mmCIF file of C-alpha atoms and ligand atoms in Angstrom:
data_model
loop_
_atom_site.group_PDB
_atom_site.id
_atom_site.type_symbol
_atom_site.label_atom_id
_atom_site.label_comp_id
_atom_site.label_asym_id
_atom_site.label_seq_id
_atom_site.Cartn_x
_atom_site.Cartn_y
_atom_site.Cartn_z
ATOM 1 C CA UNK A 518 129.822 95.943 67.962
ATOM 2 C CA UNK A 519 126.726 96.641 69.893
ATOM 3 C CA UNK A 520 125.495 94.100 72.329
ATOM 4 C CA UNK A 521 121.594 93.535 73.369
ATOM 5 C CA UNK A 522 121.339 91.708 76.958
ATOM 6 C CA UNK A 523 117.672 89.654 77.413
ATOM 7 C CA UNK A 524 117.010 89.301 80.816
ATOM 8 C CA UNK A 525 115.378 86.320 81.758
ATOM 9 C CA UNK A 526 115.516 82.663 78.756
ATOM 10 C CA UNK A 527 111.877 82.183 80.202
ATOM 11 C CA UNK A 528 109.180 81.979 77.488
ATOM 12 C CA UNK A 529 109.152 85.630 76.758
ATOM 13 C CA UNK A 530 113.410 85.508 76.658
ATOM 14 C CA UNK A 531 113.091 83.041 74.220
ATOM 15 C CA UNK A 532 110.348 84.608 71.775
ATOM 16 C CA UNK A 533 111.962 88.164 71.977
ATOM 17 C CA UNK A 534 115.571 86.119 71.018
ATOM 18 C CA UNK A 535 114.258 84.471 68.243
ATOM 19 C CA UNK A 536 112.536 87.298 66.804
ATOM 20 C CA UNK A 537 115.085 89.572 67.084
ATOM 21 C CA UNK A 538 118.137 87.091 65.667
ATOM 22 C CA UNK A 539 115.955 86.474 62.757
ATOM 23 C CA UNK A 540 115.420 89.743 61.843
ATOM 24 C CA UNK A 541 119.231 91.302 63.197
ATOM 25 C CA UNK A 542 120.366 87.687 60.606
ATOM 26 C CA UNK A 543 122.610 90.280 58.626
ATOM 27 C CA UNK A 544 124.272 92.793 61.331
ATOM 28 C CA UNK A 545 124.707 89.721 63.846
ATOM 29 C CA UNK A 546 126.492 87.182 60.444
ATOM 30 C CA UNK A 547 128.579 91.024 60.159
ATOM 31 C CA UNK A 548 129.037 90.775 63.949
ATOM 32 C CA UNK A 549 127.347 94.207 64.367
ATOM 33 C CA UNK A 550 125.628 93.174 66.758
ATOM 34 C CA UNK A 551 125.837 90.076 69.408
ATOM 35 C CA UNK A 552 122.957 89.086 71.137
ATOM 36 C CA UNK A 553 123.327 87.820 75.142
ATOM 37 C CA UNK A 554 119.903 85.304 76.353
ATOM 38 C CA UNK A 555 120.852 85.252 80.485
ATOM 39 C CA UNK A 556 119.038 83.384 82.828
ATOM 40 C CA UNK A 557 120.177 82.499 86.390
ATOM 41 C CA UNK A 558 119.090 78.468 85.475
ATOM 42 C CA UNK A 559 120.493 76.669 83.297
ATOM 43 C CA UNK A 560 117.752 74.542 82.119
ATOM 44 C CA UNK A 561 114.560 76.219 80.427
ATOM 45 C CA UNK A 562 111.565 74.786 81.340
ATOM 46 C CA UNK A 563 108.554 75.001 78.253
ATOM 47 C CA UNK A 564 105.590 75.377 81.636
ATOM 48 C CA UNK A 565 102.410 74.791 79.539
ATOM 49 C CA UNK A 566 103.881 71.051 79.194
ATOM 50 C CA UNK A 567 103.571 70.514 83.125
ATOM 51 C CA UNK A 568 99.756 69.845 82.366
ATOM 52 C CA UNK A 569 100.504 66.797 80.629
ATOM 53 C CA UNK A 570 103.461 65.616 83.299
ATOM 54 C CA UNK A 571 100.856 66.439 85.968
ATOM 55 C CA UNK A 572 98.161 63.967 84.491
ATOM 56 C CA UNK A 573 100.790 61.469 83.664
ATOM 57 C CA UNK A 574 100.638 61.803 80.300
ATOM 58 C CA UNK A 575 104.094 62.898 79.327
ATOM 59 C CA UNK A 576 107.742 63.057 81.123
ATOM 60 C CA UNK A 577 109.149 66.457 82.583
ATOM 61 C CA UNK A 578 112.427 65.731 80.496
ATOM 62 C CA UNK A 579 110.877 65.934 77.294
ATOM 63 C CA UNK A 580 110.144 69.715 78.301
ATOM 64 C CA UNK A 581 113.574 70.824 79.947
ATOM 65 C CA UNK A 582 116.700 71.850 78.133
ATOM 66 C CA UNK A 583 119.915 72.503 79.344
ATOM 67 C CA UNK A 584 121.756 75.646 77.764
HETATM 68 C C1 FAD B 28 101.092 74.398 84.169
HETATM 69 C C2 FAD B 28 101.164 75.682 83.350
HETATM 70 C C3 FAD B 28 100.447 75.766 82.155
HETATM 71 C C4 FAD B 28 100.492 76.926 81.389
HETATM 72 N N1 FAD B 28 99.816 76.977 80.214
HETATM 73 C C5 FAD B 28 99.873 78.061 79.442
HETATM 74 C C6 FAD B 28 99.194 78.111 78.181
HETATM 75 O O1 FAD B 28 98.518 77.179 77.774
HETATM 76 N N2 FAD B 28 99.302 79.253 77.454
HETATM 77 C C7 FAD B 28 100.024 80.331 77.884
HETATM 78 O O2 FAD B 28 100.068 81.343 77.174
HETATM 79 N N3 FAD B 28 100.674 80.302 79.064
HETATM 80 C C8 FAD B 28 100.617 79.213 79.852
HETATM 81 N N4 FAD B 28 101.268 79.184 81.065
HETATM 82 C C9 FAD B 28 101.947 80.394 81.511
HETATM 83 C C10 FAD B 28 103.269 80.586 80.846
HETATM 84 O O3 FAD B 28 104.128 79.463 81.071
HETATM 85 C C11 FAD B 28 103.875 81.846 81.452
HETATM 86 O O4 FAD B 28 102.963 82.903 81.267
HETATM 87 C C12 FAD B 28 105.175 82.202 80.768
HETATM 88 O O5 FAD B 28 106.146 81.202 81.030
HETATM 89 C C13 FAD B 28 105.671 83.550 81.277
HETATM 90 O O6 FAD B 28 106.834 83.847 80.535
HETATM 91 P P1 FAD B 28 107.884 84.887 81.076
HETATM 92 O O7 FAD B 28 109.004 84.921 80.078
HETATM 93 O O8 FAD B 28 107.191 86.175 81.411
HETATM 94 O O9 FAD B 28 108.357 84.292 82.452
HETATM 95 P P2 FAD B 28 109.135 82.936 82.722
HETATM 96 O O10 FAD B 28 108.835 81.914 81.669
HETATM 97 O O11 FAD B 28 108.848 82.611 84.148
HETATM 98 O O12 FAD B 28 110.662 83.369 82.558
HETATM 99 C C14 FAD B 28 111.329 84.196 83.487
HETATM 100 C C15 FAD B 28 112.788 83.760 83.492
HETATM 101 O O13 FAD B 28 113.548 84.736 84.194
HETATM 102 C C16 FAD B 28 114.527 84.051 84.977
HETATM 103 N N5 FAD B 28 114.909 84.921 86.074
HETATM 104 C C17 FAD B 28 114.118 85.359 87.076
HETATM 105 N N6 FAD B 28 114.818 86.150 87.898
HETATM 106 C C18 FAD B 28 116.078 86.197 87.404
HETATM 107 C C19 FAD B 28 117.288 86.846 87.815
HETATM 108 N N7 FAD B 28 117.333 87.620 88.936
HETATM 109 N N8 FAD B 28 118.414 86.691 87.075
HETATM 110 C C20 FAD B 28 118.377 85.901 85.962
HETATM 111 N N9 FAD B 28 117.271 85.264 85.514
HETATM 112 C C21 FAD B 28 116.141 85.414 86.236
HETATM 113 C C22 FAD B 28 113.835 82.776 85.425
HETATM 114 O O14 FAD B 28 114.791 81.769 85.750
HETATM 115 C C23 FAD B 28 113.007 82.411 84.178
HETATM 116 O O15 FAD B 28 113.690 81.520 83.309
HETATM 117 C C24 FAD B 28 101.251 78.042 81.847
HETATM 118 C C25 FAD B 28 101.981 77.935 83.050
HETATM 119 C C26 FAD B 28 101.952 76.770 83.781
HETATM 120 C C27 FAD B 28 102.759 76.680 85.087
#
């Protein structure tokens, strides 16, 4: 089995994750390939958001999820 590591379940983690789990969908169902997301937090944090917490708008917890 060959395993990719992403460095990093920031915004760019996430993005390159997706992409590449949708198009790896066959060799990872196989379990050709396992893909690792690591991130030294354990909540990911969606930034652009904090513009509406900062004006009031919106609450930080709608924007934060725990892995
Ligand atoms: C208020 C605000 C508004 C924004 N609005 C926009 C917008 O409208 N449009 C836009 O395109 N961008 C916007 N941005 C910028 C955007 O959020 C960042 O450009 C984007 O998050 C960068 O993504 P990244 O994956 O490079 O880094 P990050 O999202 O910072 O991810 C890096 C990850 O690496 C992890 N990490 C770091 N060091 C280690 C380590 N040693 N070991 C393990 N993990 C580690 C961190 O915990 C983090 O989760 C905004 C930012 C802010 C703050």
């Amino acid at each position: 089995m060959k395993k990719i590591v992403i460095l990093g379940g920031g915004t760019g983690g996430v993005v390159v994750a997706t992409r590449l789990s949708k198009y790896l969908h066959q060799e990872i169902i196989s379990e050709k390939v396992k893909i690792f997301l690591v991130d030294k937090n354990k909540n990911h944090e969606f930034r652009p958001s904090y513009l509406w917490v900062a004006t009031g708008n919106k609450k930080s917890r709608r924007y934060i999820k725990t892995t």
